[in-house]
Short mmCIF file of C-alpha atoms in Angstrom, two decimals:
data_model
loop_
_atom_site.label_atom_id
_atom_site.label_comp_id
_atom_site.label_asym_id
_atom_site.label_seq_id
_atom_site.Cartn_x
_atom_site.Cartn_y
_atom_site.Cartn_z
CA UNK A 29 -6.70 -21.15 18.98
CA UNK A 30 -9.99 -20.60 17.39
CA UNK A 31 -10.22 -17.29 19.57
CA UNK A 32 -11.01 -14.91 16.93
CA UNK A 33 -10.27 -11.71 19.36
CA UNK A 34 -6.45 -13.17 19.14
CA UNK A 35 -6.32 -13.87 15.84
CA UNK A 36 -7.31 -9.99 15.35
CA UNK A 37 -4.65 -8.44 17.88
CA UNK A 38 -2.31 -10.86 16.21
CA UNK A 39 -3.50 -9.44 12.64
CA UNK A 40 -3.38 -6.08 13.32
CA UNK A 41 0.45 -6.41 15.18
CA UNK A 42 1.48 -7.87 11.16
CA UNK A 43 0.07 -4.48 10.20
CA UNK A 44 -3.67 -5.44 9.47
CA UNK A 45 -6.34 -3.98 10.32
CA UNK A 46 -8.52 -6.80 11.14
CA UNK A 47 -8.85 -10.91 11.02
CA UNK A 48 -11.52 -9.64 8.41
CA UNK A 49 -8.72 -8.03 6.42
CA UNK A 50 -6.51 -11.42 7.04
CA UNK A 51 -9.52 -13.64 5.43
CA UNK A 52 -9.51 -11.18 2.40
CA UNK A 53 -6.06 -12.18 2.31
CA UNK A 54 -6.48 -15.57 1.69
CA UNK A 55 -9.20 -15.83 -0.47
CA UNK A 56 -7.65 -13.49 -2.58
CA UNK A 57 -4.05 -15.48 -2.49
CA UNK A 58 -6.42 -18.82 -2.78
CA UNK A 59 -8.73 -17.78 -5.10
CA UNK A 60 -7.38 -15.27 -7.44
CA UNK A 61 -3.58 -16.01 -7.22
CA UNK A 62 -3.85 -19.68 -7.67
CA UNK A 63 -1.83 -20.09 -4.60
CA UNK A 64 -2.71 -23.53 -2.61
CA UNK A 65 -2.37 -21.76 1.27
CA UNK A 66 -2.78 -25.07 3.26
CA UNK A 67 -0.17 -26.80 1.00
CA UNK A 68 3.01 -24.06 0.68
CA UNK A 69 5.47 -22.53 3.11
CA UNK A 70 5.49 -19.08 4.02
CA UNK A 71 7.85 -17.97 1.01
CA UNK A 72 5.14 -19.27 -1.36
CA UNK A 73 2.84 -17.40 0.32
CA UNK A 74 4.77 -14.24 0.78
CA UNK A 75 5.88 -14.22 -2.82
CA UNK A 76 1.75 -13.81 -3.12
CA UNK A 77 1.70 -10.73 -0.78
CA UNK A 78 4.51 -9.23 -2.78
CA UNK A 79 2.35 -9.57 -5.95
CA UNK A 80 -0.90 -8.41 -4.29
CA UNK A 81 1.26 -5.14 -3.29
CA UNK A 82 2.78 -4.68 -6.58
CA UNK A 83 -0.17 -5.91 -8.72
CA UNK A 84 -3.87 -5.32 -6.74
CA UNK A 85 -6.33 -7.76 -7.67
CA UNK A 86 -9.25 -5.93 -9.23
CA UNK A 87 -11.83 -5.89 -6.72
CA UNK A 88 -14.69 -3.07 -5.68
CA UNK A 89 -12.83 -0.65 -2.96
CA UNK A 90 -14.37 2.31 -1.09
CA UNK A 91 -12.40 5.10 -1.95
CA UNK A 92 -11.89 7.92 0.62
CA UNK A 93 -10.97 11.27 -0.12
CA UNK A 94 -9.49 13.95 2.26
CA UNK A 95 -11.90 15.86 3.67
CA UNK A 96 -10.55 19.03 2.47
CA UNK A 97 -10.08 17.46 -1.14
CA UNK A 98 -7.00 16.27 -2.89
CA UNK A 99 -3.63 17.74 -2.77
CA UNK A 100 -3.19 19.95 -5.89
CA UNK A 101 -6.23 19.91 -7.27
CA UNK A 102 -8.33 22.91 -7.30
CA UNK A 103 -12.46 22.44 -7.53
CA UNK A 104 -13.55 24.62 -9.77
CA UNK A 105 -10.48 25.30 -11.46
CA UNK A 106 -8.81 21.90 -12.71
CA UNK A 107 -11.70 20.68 -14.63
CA UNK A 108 -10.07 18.42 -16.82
CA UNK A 109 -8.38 16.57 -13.74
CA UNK A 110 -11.20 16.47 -11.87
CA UNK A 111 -12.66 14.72 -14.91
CA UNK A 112 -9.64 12.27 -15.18
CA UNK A 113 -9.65 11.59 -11.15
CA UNK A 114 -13.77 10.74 -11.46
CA UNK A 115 -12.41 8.31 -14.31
CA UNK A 116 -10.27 6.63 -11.77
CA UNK A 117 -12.54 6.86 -9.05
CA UNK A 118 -14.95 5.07 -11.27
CA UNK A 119 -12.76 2.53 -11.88
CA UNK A 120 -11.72 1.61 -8.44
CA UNK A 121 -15.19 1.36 -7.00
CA UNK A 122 -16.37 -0.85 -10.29
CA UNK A 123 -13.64 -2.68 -9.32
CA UNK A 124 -12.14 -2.53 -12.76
CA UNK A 125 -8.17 -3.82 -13.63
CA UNK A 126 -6.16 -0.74 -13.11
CA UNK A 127 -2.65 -1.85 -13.51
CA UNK A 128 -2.40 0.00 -16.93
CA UNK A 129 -2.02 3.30 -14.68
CA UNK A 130 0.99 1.66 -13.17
CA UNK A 131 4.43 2.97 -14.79
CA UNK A 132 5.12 0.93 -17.56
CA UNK A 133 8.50 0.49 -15.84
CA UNK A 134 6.90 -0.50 -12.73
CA UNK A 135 9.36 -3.09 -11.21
CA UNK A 136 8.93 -4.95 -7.83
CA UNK A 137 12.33 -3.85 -6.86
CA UNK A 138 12.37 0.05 -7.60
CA UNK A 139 9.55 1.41 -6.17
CA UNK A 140 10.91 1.76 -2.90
CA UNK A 141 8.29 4.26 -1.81
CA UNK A 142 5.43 1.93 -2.23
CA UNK A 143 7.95 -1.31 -1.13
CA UNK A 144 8.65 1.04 2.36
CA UNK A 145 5.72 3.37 2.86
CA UNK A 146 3.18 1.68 0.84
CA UNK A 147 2.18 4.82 -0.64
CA UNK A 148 2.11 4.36 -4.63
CA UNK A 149 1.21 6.74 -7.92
CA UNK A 150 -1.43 5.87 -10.90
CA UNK A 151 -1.52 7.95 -13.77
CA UNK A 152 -4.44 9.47 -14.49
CA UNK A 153 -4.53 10.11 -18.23
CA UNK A 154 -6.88 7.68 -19.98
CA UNK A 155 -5.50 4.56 -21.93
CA UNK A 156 -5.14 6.61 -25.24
CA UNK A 157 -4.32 9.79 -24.12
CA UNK A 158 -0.35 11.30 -23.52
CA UNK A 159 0.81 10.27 -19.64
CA UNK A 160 0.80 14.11 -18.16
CA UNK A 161 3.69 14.50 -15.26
CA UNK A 162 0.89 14.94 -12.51
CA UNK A 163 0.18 11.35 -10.73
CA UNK A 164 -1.93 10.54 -8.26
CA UNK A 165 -0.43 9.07 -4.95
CA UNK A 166 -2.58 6.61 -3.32
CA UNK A 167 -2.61 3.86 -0.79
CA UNK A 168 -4.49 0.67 -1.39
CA UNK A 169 -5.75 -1.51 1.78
CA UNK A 170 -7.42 -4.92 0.77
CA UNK A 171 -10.92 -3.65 0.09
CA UNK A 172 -10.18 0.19 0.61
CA UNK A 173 -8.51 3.10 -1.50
CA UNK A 174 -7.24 6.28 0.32
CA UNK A 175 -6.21 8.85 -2.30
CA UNK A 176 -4.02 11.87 -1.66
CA UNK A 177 -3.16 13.97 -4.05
CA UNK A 178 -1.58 14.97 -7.49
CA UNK A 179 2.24 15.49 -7.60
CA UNK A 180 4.75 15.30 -10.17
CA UNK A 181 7.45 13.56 -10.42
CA UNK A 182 10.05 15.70 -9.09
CA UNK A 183 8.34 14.53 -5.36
CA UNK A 184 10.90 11.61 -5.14
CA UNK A 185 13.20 13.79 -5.13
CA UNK A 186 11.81 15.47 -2.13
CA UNK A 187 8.86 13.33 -0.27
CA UNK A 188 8.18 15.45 2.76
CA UNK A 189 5.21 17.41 1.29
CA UNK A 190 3.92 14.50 0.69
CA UNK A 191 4.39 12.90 4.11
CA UNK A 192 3.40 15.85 5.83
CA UNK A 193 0.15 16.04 3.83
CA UNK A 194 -0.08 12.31 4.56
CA UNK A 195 0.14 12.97 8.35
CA UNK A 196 -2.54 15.90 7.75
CA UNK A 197 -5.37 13.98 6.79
CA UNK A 198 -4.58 10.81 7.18
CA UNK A 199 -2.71 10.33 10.19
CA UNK A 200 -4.07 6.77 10.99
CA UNK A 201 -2.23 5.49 7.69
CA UNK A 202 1.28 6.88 9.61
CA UNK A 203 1.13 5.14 12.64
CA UNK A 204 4.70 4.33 13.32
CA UNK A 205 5.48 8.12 14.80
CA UNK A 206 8.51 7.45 17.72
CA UNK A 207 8.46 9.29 20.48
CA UNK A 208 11.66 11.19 21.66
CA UNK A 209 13.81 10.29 18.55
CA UNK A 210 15.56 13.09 16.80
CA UNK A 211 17.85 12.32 13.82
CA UNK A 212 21.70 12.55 14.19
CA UNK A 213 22.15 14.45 10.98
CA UNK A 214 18.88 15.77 9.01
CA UNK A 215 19.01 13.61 5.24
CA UNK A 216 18.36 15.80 2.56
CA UNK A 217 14.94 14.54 -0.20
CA UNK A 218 18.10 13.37 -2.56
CA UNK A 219 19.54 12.00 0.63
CA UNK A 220 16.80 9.82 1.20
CA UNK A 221 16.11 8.55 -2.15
CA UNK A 222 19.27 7.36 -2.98
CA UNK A 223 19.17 5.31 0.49
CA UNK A 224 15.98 4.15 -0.68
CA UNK A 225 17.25 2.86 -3.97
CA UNK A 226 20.07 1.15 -2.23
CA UNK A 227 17.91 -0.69 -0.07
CA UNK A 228 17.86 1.55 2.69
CA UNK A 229 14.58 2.45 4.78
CA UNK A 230 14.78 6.12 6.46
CA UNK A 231 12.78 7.78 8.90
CA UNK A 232 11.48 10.94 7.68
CA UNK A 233 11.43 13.74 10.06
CA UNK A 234 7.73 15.76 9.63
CA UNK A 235 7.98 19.84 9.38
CA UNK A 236 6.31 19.25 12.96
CA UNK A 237 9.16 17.63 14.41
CA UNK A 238 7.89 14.40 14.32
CA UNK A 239 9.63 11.75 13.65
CA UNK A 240 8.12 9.18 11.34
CA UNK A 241 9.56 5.30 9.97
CA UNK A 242 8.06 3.44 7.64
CA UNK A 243 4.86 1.34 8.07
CA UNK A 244 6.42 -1.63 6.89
CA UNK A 245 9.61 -0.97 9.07
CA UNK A 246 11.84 -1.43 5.76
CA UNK A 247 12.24 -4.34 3.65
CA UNK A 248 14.80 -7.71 3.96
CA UNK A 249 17.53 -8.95 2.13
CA UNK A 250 14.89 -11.60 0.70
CA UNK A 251 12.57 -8.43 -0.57
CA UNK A 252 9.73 -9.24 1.81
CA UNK A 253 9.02 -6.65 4.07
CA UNK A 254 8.93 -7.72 7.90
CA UNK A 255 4.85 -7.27 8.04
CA UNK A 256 5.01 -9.88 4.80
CA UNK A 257 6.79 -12.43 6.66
CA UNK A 258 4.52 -11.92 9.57
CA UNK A 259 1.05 -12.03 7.41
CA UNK A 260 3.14 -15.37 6.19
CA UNK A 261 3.56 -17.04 9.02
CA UNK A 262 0.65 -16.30 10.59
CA UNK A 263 -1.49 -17.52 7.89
CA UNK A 264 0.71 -20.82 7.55
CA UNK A 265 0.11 -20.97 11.58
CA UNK A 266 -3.72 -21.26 10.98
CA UNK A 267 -3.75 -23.08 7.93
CA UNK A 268 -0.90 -25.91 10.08
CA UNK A 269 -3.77 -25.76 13.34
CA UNK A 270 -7.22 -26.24 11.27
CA UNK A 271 -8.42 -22.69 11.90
CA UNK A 272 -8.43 -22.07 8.71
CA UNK A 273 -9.92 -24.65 6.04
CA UNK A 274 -11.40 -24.69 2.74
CA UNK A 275 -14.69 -24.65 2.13
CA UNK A 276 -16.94 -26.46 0.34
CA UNK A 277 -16.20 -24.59 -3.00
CA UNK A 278 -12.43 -25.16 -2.24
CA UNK A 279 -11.91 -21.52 -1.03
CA UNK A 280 -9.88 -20.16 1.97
CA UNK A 281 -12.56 -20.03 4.76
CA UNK A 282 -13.02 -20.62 8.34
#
């Protein structure tokens, strides 16, 4: 079991990208969460994931922009978001506490497009300034931060530009695209955010065809998404067989 090749296919299947990425994990649930890993069950720990989601630790991420720069920003042009978007840039590589750009309402029930995609919005006005309707969509891995683009609010009510820019330049961060699937009946934006908000994941159909679902395939009746119970499991697994221990300063380790 101490085959460290398996432990990263089996990573990667619970939607990681590496055994590297499952070690962040835990030292992050360990460390910064409180949460004893060798001594809870899965819910514990999954409870932990859900908060990581919902509330990032603050920690120093690369952040990568699209090659051919953020949606709706134009260099040049939007100098005062450009300046607010360096300001949150800033922050993310310091590693700074951003969770004062998070709504205010931010609940870990309602925001079914970051509970289901993954994909979720920071404001980008500073901490004394008026919240303008312009966000900026972004998805956070462990140690990374991939930012889109700036979109108002009125994109909930209709996310494929925003899945379709997704797909554009960063494909890699869509990889659940099913082959030879059409839809039965083609959902409306509305259609699929009031699914969303009762608890129903949809696949979005691209304006390339494609077919799309989401990376997390959904979420349970519990609230964990099926990768959380996976990352769960599999941590307990290792934790239960000695591959993972603490070290000597009481940390996750191996």
């Amino acid at each position: 079991m101490n085959n460290w090749s398996q432990i990263d296919i089996r990573s990667r299947q619970a939607g990681l990208h590496s055994s590297e990425e499952l070690l962040d994990i835990c030292n992050i649930l360990h460390d910064d969460l409180g949460i004893d890993i060798f001594n809870v069950d899965w819910e514990e720990i999954a409870d932990g994931l859900i908060e990581i989601q919902h509330k990032p630790p603050a920690i120093k991420r690369k952040v990568i922009i699209p090659s051919i720069g953020l949606h709706g920003v134009q260099a040049g042009i939007d100098r005062d978001l450009i300046r607010k978007l360096k300001a949150v840039r800033l922050e993310l590589m310091r590693g700074d506490d951003v969770t004062w750009r998070f709504s205010r309402r931010n609940d870990k029930l309602s925001d079914y497009l970051l509970k289901t995609w993954e994909i979720r919005h920071l404001h980008i006005t500073g901490n004394s300034e008026r919240r303008i309707d312009k966000t900026l969509f972004c998805i956070f891995r462990y140690r990374k931060a991939y930012l889109i683009g700036l979109w108002g609010h009125e994109i909930y009510d209709d996310t494929l530009p925003l899945f379709d820019f997704l797909n554009q330049v960063f494909p890699y961060l869509v990889p659940h695209k099913l082959q030879g699937v059409k839809p039965s009946q083609e959902l409306t934006g509305k259609d699929h955010r009031q699914l969303r908000e009762h608890g129903i994941a949809t696949f979005v159909t691209l304006s390339n065809g494609e077919v799309v679902a989401p990376n997390n395939f959904g979420f349970t009746g519990g609230g964990y998404t099926p990768y959380q119970i996976q990352q769960a499991d599999l941590i307990v697994e290792l934790c239960h067989k000695g591959v993972l221990k603490k070290d000597e300063s009481g940390s996750g380790d191996y």
